[in-house]
mmCIF file of C-alpha atoms and ligand atoms in Angstrom:
data_model
loop_
_atom_site.group_PDB
_atom_site.id
_atom_site.type_symbol
_atom_site.label_atom_id
_atom_site.label_comp_id
_atom_site.label_asym_id
_atom_site.label_seq_id
_atom_site.Cartn_x
_atom_site.Cartn_y
_atom_site.Cartn_z
ATOM 1 C CA UNK N 1 170.571 224.196 65.280
ATOM 2 C CA UNK N 2 167.724 222.293 63.594
ATOM 3 C CA UNK N 3 165.187 220.002 65.251
ATOM 4 C CA UNK N 4 166.944 217.038 63.663
ATOM 5 C CA UNK N 5 170.119 217.774 65.616
ATOM 6 C CA UNK N 6 171.237 214.517 67.231
ATOM 7 C CA UNK N 7 171.915 214.632 70.971
ATOM 8 C CA UNK N 8 175.068 212.583 71.576
ATOM 9 C CA UNK N 9 175.443 211.471 75.185
ATOM 10 C CA UNK N 10 178.437 209.751 76.776
ATOM 11 C CA UNK N 11 177.775 207.785 79.961
ATOM 12 C CA UNK N 12 180.794 206.412 81.819
ATOM 13 C CA UNK N 13 180.383 202.986 83.454
ATOM 14 C CA UNK N 14 177.325 202.205 81.332
ATOM 15 C CA UNK N 15 177.748 198.459 80.832
ATOM 16 C CA UNK N 16 175.548 197.693 83.853
ATOM 17 C CA UNK N 17 173.632 199.169 86.776
ATOM 18 C CA UNK N 18 172.390 202.741 86.811
ATOM 19 C CA UNK N 19 174.618 203.693 83.863
ATOM 20 C CA UNK N 20 173.054 201.051 81.618
ATOM 21 C CA UNK N 21 169.519 201.994 82.712
ATOM 22 C CA UNK N 22 170.361 205.637 82.006
ATOM 23 C CA UNK N 23 171.568 204.722 78.513
ATOM 24 C CA UNK N 24 168.368 202.753 77.956
ATOM 25 C CA UNK N 25 166.147 205.614 79.157
ATOM 26 C CA UNK N 26 167.922 208.307 77.155
ATOM 27 C CA UNK N 27 168.148 206.065 74.091
ATOM 28 C CA UNK N 28 164.381 205.577 74.194
ATOM 29 C CA UNK N 29 164.053 209.372 74.202
ATOM 30 C CA UNK N 30 166.001 209.453 70.920
ATOM 31 C CA UNK N 31 169.460 210.363 72.148
ATOM 32 C CA UNK N 32 172.450 208.567 70.619
ATOM 33 C CA UNK N 33 174.076 206.971 73.633
ATOM 34 C CA UNK N 34 177.800 206.340 73.870
ATOM 35 C CA UNK N 35 178.202 203.415 76.242
ATOM 36 C CA UNK N 36 181.386 203.975 78.246
ATOM 37 C CA UNK N 37 182.904 200.704 79.449
ATOM 38 C CA UNK N 38 186.382 199.719 80.568
ATOM 39 C CA UNK N 39 185.768 196.206 79.268
ATOM 40 C CA UNK N 40 185.210 195.675 75.534
ATOM 41 C CA UNK N 41 183.148 192.486 75.891
ATOM 42 C CA UNK N 42 180.827 193.786 78.628
ATOM 43 C CA UNK N 43 180.488 197.099 76.810
ATOM 44 C CA UNK N 44 179.683 195.434 73.482
ATOM 45 C CA UNK N 45 177.113 193.167 75.175
ATOM 46 C CA UNK N 46 175.425 196.291 76.587
ATOM 47 C CA UNK N 47 175.467 197.989 73.184
ATOM 48 C CA UNK N 48 173.993 194.873 71.526
ATOM 49 C CA UNK N 49 171.185 194.802 74.083
ATOM 50 C CA UNK N 50 170.392 198.472 73.518
ATOM 51 C CA UNK N 51 170.592 198.129 69.735
ATOM 52 C CA UNK N 52 168.142 195.205 69.899
ATOM 53 C CA UNK N 53 165.716 197.602 71.610
ATOM 54 C CA UNK N 54 166.004 199.991 68.659
ATOM 55 C CA UNK N 55 168.326 202.391 70.481
ATOM 56 C CA UNK N 56 171.208 204.179 68.753
ATOM 57 C CA UNK N 57 174.163 203.022 70.851
ATOM 58 C CA UNK N 58 177.936 203.024 70.309
ATOM 59 C CA UNK N 59 180.637 201.452 72.467
ATOM 60 C CA UNK N 60 183.329 203.755 73.829
ATOM 61 C CA UNK N 61 186.063 201.826 75.611
ATOM 62 C CA UNK N 62 186.956 204.032 78.546
ATOM 63 C CA UNK N 63 188.626 203.408 81.887
ATOM 64 C CA UNK N 64 188.284 206.678 83.774
ATOM 65 C CA UNK N 65 191.586 206.013 85.590
ATOM 66 C CA UNK N 66 193.529 205.516 82.350
ATOM 67 C CA UNK N 67 194.419 208.714 80.503
ATOM 68 C CA UNK N 68 195.325 206.795 77.318
ATOM 69 C CA UNK N 69 191.830 205.331 77.012
ATOM 70 C CA UNK N 70 190.330 208.747 77.783
ATOM 71 C CA UNK N 71 192.354 210.261 74.933
ATOM 72 C CA UNK N 72 191.345 207.429 72.590
ATOM 73 C CA UNK N 73 187.707 208.005 73.569
ATOM 74 C CA UNK N 74 187.987 211.704 72.715
ATOM 75 C CA UNK N 75 189.554 210.871 69.337
ATOM 76 C CA UNK N 76 186.873 208.270 68.542
ATOM 77 C CA UNK N 77 183.999 210.586 69.447
ATOM 78 C CA UNK N 78 185.594 213.427 67.514
ATOM 79 C CA UNK N 79 186.022 211.251 64.419
ATOM 80 C CA UNK N 80 182.588 209.615 64.527
ATOM 81 C CA UNK N 81 180.436 212.512 65.737
ATOM 82 C CA UNK N 82 182.521 215.701 65.900
ATOM 83 C CA UNK N 83 180.859 216.822 69.131
ATOM 84 C CA UNK N 84 179.363 215.738 72.456
ATOM 85 C CA UNK N 85 176.047 217.105 73.792
ATOM 86 C CA UNK N 86 175.845 215.505 77.240
ATOM 87 C CA UNK N 87 178.478 213.941 79.513
ATOM 88 C CA UNK N 88 177.250 211.793 82.393
ATOM 89 C CA UNK N 89 180.037 210.970 84.844
ATOM 90 C CA UNK N 90 178.414 207.821 86.206
ATOM 91 C CA UNK N 91 181.326 205.399 86.857
ATOM 92 C CA UNK N 92 181.867 204.991 90.580
ATOM 93 C CA UNK N 93 183.121 202.560 93.211
ATOM 94 C CA UNK N 94 182.873 202.143 96.994
ATOM 95 C CA UNK N 95 185.419 200.049 98.853
ATOM 96 C CA UNK N 96 185.023 201.167 102.485
ATOM 97 C CA UNK N 97 183.123 198.086 103.717
ATOM 98 C CA UNK N 98 181.825 199.907 106.813
ATOM 99 C CA UNK N 99 185.323 200.386 108.233
ATOM 100 C CA UNK N 100 185.670 203.139 110.818
ATOM 101 C CA UNK N 101 187.559 206.293 109.792
ATOM 102 C CA UNK N 102 190.308 205.677 112.371
ATOM 103 C CA UNK N 103 191.187 202.392 110.615
ATOM 104 C CA UNK N 104 190.264 202.754 106.926
ATOM 105 C CA UNK N 105 193.480 202.589 104.918
ATOM 106 C CA UNK N 106 194.386 205.527 102.706
ATOM 107 C CA UNK N 107 195.306 202.910 100.078
ATOM 108 C CA UNK N 108 191.588 202.131 99.859
ATOM 109 C CA UNK N 109 190.566 205.787 99.939
ATOM 110 C CA UNK N 110 193.022 206.634 97.128
ATOM 111 C CA UNK N 111 191.505 203.916 94.907
ATOM 112 C CA UNK N 112 188.055 205.400 95.446
ATOM 113 C CA UNK N 113 189.294 208.905 94.668
ATOM 114 C CA UNK N 114 191.059 207.661 91.525
ATOM 115 C CA UNK N 115 187.710 206.595 90.044
ATOM 116 C CA UNK N 116 185.108 208.813 91.717
ATOM 117 C CA UNK N 117 186.984 212.122 91.761
ATOM 118 C CA UNK N 118 190.211 212.232 89.721
ATOM 119 C CA UNK N 119 188.796 209.981 86.995
ATOM 120 C CA UNK N 120 185.686 212.122 86.733
ATOM 121 C CA UNK N 121 187.814 215.274 86.454
ATOM 122 C CA UNK N 122 190.146 213.757 83.839
ATOM 123 C CA UNK N 123 187.201 212.630 81.704
ATOM 124 C CA UNK N 124 185.451 215.985 82.032
ATOM 125 C CA UNK N 125 188.516 218.043 81.177
ATOM 126 C CA UNK N 126 189.244 215.844 78.170
ATOM 127 C CA UNK N 127 185.636 215.982 76.885
ATOM 128 C CA UNK N 128 185.197 219.748 77.325
ATOM 129 C CA UNK N 129 186.438 220.695 73.830
ATOM 130 C CA UNK N 130 183.841 218.306 72.325
ATOM 131 C CA UNK N 131 181.086 219.677 74.596
ATOM 132 C CA UNK N 132 182.050 223.233 73.598
ATOM 133 C CA UNK N 133 181.391 222.220 69.980
ATOM 134 C CA UNK N 134 177.729 221.522 70.825
ATOM 135 C CA UNK N 135 176.599 224.200 73.260
ATOM 136 C CA UNK N 136 174.234 224.444 75.012
ATOM 137 C CA UNK N 137 175.635 221.250 76.525
ATOM 138 C CA UNK N 138 175.293 219.426 79.833
ATOM 139 C CA UNK N 139 177.553 217.712 82.375
ATOM 140 C CA UNK N 140 175.917 215.499 84.996
ATOM 141 C CA UNK N 141 177.957 214.105 87.874
ATOM 142 C CA UNK N 142 176.747 211.099 89.872
ATOM 143 C CA UNK N 143 177.067 212.028 93.504
ATOM 144 C CA UNK N 144 175.372 210.378 96.479
ATOM 145 C CA UNK N 145 173.217 211.188 99.471
ATOM 146 C CA UNK N 146 176.104 209.634 101.439
ATOM 147 C CA UNK N 147 178.231 212.612 100.383
ATOM 148 C CA UNK N 148 175.716 215.156 101.698
ATOM 149 C CA UNK N 149 176.948 217.062 104.784
ATOM 150 C CA UNK N 150 173.361 218.145 105.439
ATOM 151 C CA UNK N 151 172.025 214.582 105.703
ATOM 152 C CA UNK N 152 174.997 212.898 107.362
ATOM 153 C CA UNK N 153 175.211 215.490 110.180
ATOM 154 C CA UNK N 154 171.487 215.255 110.950
ATOM 155 C CA UNK N 155 170.985 212.808 113.876
ATOM 156 C CA UNK N 156 167.441 212.194 112.658
ATOM 157 C CA UNK N 157 168.578 211.026 109.243
ATOM 158 C CA UNK N 158 169.278 207.327 108.583
ATOM 159 C CA UNK N 159 172.627 208.300 107.010
ATOM 160 C CA UNK N 160 173.869 209.784 110.312
ATOM 161 C CA UNK N 161 175.411 206.456 111.336
ATOM 162 C CA UNK N 162 176.965 205.588 107.985
ATOM 163 C CA UNK N 163 180.734 205.126 108.095
ATOM 164 C CA UNK N 164 182.461 205.229 104.705
ATOM 165 C CA UNK N 165 184.791 208.206 104.827
ATOM 166 C CA UNK N 166 186.532 207.340 101.553
ATOM 167 C CA UNK N 167 183.376 207.026 99.455
ATOM 168 C CA UNK N 168 181.512 209.787 101.274
ATOM 169 C CA UNK N 169 184.272 212.367 100.973
ATOM 170 C CA UNK N 170 184.906 211.447 97.323
ATOM 171 C CA UNK N 171 181.262 212.230 96.550
ATOM 172 C CA UNK N 172 181.390 215.481 98.568
ATOM 173 C CA UNK N 173 184.445 216.306 96.436
ATOM 174 C CA UNK N 174 182.414 215.515 93.301
ATOM 175 C CA UNK N 175 179.893 218.088 94.494
ATOM 176 C CA UNK N 176 182.620 220.709 94.851
ATOM 177 C CA UNK N 177 183.746 220.036 91.289
ATOM 178 C CA UNK N 178 180.125 220.559 90.204
ATOM 179 C CA UNK N 179 179.866 223.857 92.058
ATOM 180 C CA UNK N 180 183.165 225.309 90.849
ATOM 181 C CA UNK N 181 182.902 224.088 87.258
ATOM 182 C CA UNK N 182 179.308 225.307 86.955
ATOM 183 C CA UNK N 183 180.519 228.819 87.797
ATOM 184 C CA UNK N 184 183.448 228.616 85.387
ATOM 185 C CA UNK N 185 181.239 227.451 82.507
ATOM 186 C CA UNK N 186 178.193 229.611 83.261
ATOM 187 C CA UNK N 187 178.872 231.972 80.368
ATOM 188 C CA UNK N 188 179.832 229.217 77.938
ATOM 189 C CA UNK N 189 176.456 227.485 77.727
ATOM 190 C CA UNK N 190 177.460 224.333 79.594
ATOM 191 C CA UNK N 191 175.471 223.395 82.692
ATOM 192 C CA UNK N 192 176.976 221.235 85.440
ATOM 193 C CA UNK N 193 174.838 219.433 88.009
ATOM 194 C CA UNK N 194 175.187 216.664 90.610
ATOM 195 C CA UNK N 195 172.553 213.991 91.073
ATOM 196 C CA UNK N 196 171.786 211.433 93.765
ATOM 197 C CA UNK N 197 170.297 208.243 92.316
ATOM 198 C CA UNK N 198 169.202 206.950 95.746
ATOM 199 C CA UNK N 199 169.809 203.493 97.161
ATOM 200 C CA UNK N 200 169.495 201.216 94.157
ATOM 201 C CA UNK N 201 169.486 197.461 93.629
ATOM 202 C CA UNK N 202 172.790 197.238 91.748
ATOM 203 C CA UNK N 203 175.809 195.153 92.700
ATOM 204 C CA UNK N 204 177.288 198.421 93.928
ATOM 205 C CA UNK N 205 174.233 199.031 96.102
ATOM 206 C CA UNK N 206 174.988 195.732 97.865
ATOM 207 C CA UNK N 207 172.835 193.332 95.869
ATOM 208 C CA UNK N 208 174.792 190.368 94.474
ATOM 209 C CA UNK N 209 174.042 189.598 90.808
ATOM 210 C CA UNK N 210 170.580 188.019 90.380
ATOM 211 C CA UNK N 211 169.947 188.007 94.172
ATOM 212 C CA UNK N 212 166.630 189.319 95.503
ATOM 213 C CA UNK N 213 166.403 193.040 96.291
ATOM 214 C CA UNK N 214 167.177 194.109 99.863
ATOM 215 C CA UNK N 215 164.072 195.790 101.371
ATOM 216 C CA UNK N 216 164.261 199.574 100.919
ATOM 217 C CA UNK N 217 166.280 199.417 97.705
ATOM 218 C CA UNK N 218 164.706 200.879 94.602
ATOM 219 C CA UNK N 219 164.705 199.204 91.178
ATOM 220 C CA UNK N 220 167.591 200.022 88.864
ATOM 221 C CA UNK N 221 165.282 201.857 86.462
ATOM 222 C CA UNK N 222 164.212 204.138 89.331
ATOM 223 C CA UNK N 223 167.861 204.790 90.213
ATOM 224 C CA UNK N 224 168.382 206.143 86.696
ATOM 225 C CA UNK N 225 165.410 208.533 86.753
ATOM 226 C CA UNK N 226 167.223 211.665 87.905
ATOM 227 C CA UNK N 227 170.154 211.231 85.509
ATOM 228 C CA UNK N 228 167.644 210.747 82.686
ATOM 229 C CA UNK N 229 165.610 213.765 83.784
ATOM 230 C CA UNK N 230 168.637 216.088 83.997
ATOM 231 C CA UNK N 231 170.105 214.800 80.710
ATOM 232 C CA UNK N 232 166.849 215.319 78.836
ATOM 233 C CA UNK N 233 166.011 218.823 80.045
ATOM 234 C CA UNK N 234 165.414 221.119 77.069
ATOM 235 C CA UNK N 235 168.649 222.253 75.484
ATOM 236 C CA UNK N 236 168.045 225.875 76.473
ATOM 237 C CA UNK N 237 167.437 224.968 80.158
ATOM 238 C CA UNK N 238 169.900 226.862 82.336
ATOM 239 C CA UNK N 239 169.722 224.826 85.566
ATOM 240 C CA UNK N 240 173.286 224.651 86.831
ATOM 241 C CA UNK N 241 175.268 224.185 90.039
ATOM 242 C CA UNK N 242 172.552 222.056 91.691
ATOM 243 C CA UNK N 243 172.489 218.786 93.655
ATOM 244 C CA UNK N 244 169.205 216.945 93.196
ATOM 245 C CA UNK N 245 167.404 213.624 93.333
ATOM 246 C CA UNK N 246 164.171 212.605 91.601
ATOM 247 C CA UNK N 247 162.077 213.884 94.504
ATOM 248 C CA UNK N 248 163.737 217.336 94.536
ATOM 249 C CA UNK N 249 166.795 219.302 95.687
ATOM 250 C CA UNK N 250 169.363 217.690 98.011
ATOM 251 C CA UNK N 251 171.133 219.395 100.915
ATOM 252 C CA UNK N 252 174.844 219.772 100.060
HETATM 253 N N1 NAP O 301 173.597 201.898 93.724
HETATM 254 C C1 NAP O 301 173.426 202.807 94.671
HETATM 255 O O1 NAP O 301 172.741 202.549 95.684
HETATM 256 C C2 NAP O 301 174.025 204.205 94.526
HETATM 257 C C3 NAP O 301 173.654 205.185 95.460
HETATM 258 C C4 NAP O 301 174.192 206.465 95.345
HETATM 259 C C5 NAP O 301 175.086 206.742 94.312
HETATM 260 N N2 NAP O 301 175.421 205.780 93.412
HETATM 261 C C6 NAP O 301 176.361 206.140 92.335
HETATM 262 O O2 NAP O 301 175.809 205.800 91.083
HETATM 263 C C7 NAP O 301 176.841 205.478 90.140
HETATM 264 C C8 NAP O 301 176.520 204.154 89.461
HETATM 265 O O3 NAP O 301 176.490 203.143 90.457
HETATM 266 P P1 NAP O 301 175.809 201.699 90.242
HETATM 267 O O4 NAP O 301 175.042 201.413 91.466
HETATM 268 O O5 NAP O 301 175.166 201.607 88.920
HETATM 269 O O6 NAP O 301 177.147 200.784 90.285
HETATM 270 P P2 NAP O 301 177.572 199.489 89.445
HETATM 271 O O7 NAP O 301 176.395 198.674 89.095
HETATM 272 O O8 NAP O 301 178.700 198.887 90.216
HETATM 273 O O9 NAP O 301 178.153 200.154 88.102
HETATM 274 C C9 NAP O 301 179.289 200.968 88.165
HETATM 275 C C10 NAP O 301 179.837 201.155 86.786
HETATM 276 O O10 NAP O 301 181.066 201.914 86.894
HETATM 277 C C11 NAP O 301 182.051 201.213 86.156
HETATM 278 N N3 NAP O 301 183.405 201.506 86.598
HETATM 279 C C12 NAP O 301 184.016 201.221 87.776
HETATM 280 N N4 NAP O 301 185.301 201.617 87.744
HETATM 281 C C13 NAP O 301 185.500 202.157 86.513
HETATM 282 C C14 NAP O 301 186.613 202.731 85.855
HETATM 283 N N5 NAP O 301 187.825 202.817 86.440
HETATM 284 N N6 NAP O 301 186.461 203.204 84.588
HETATM 285 C C15 NAP O 301 185.275 203.114 83.960
HETATM 286 N N7 NAP O 301 184.185 202.554 84.519
HETATM 287 C C16 NAP O 301 184.308 202.084 85.775
HETATM 288 C C17 NAP O 301 181.706 199.743 86.315
HETATM 289 O O11 NAP O 301 182.370 199.014 85.310
HETATM 290 P P3 NAP O 301 182.680 197.439 85.449
HETATM 291 O O12 NAP O 301 181.469 196.717 84.946
HETATM 292 O O13 NAP O 301 183.877 197.253 84.576
HETATM 293 O O14 NAP O 301 182.967 197.170 86.897
HETATM 294 C C18 NAP O 301 180.193 199.821 86.114
HETATM 295 O O15 NAP O 301 179.880 199.894 84.747
HETATM 296 C C19 NAP O 301 178.153 205.486 90.945
HETATM 297 O O16 NAP O 301 178.836 206.698 90.721
HETATM 298 C C20 NAP O 301 177.698 205.396 92.390
HETATM 299 O O17 NAP O 301 178.598 206.010 93.276
HETATM 300 C C21 NAP O 301 174.915 204.516 93.490
#
């Protein structure tokens, strides 16, 4: 592989929030970012913004719950690039709205799992052949401190009183996918790691569009730091099977 080898990075849910900031950060580092978006207009607007900043960006229409769009995404990437260097499974939703576990409907929990867990697995499995064409390659899964057993069972931690069993368990499940897949791919030159962005001032984080930040929330650019760091580790870096945030390792 020569020094001019282009790193091609797909980020799901990259039309806004942490995904967009991750695309921006990695694009500025010279990676060609594939902006995953389930909406063509929002995705194209994100690509136009990145392109205006001098970033190499391409729209990939991709709904992680729709296997047809996943297949089309694989075909498009294969045709245009022939390989994928980094996959960042960033798309995620939370619908629990502080409901207690004895009342939260499984209809809600299933919707969360469809995006956060099953969608992430479908995208990863579909992209693996393209990642195997550009080893050493990387898979980064967006998890959450809310999915950490270590933090949420510690009475001294602020997350002890959080109640969002759908979202929390879906992110704990993401971590299990990271652990098991990292072992499976260890000898194939593909690393797999989970990251926690931290509480971030996105709509997801609870901040309505254009509203002031809630105290304690970090800026969106800060929420993207760990994804950017893990996705820009040197190609030969072998870190795998970890769960980390920008400040260091996370308890599972
Ligand atoms: N913000 C926080 O405080 C925080 C904390 C811990 C972990 N996280 C995690 O960080 C990741 C990014 O969150 P964020 O705060 O940036 O959220 P966000 O601003 O709501 O962005 C989420 C992105 O995911 C996309 N998405 C949702 N469902 C999708 C689907 N079915 N297919 C494809 N894309 C889909 C959204 O697309 P649309 O624009 O079409 O809705 C959007 O682009 C998530 O995995 C989240 O769980 C966030």
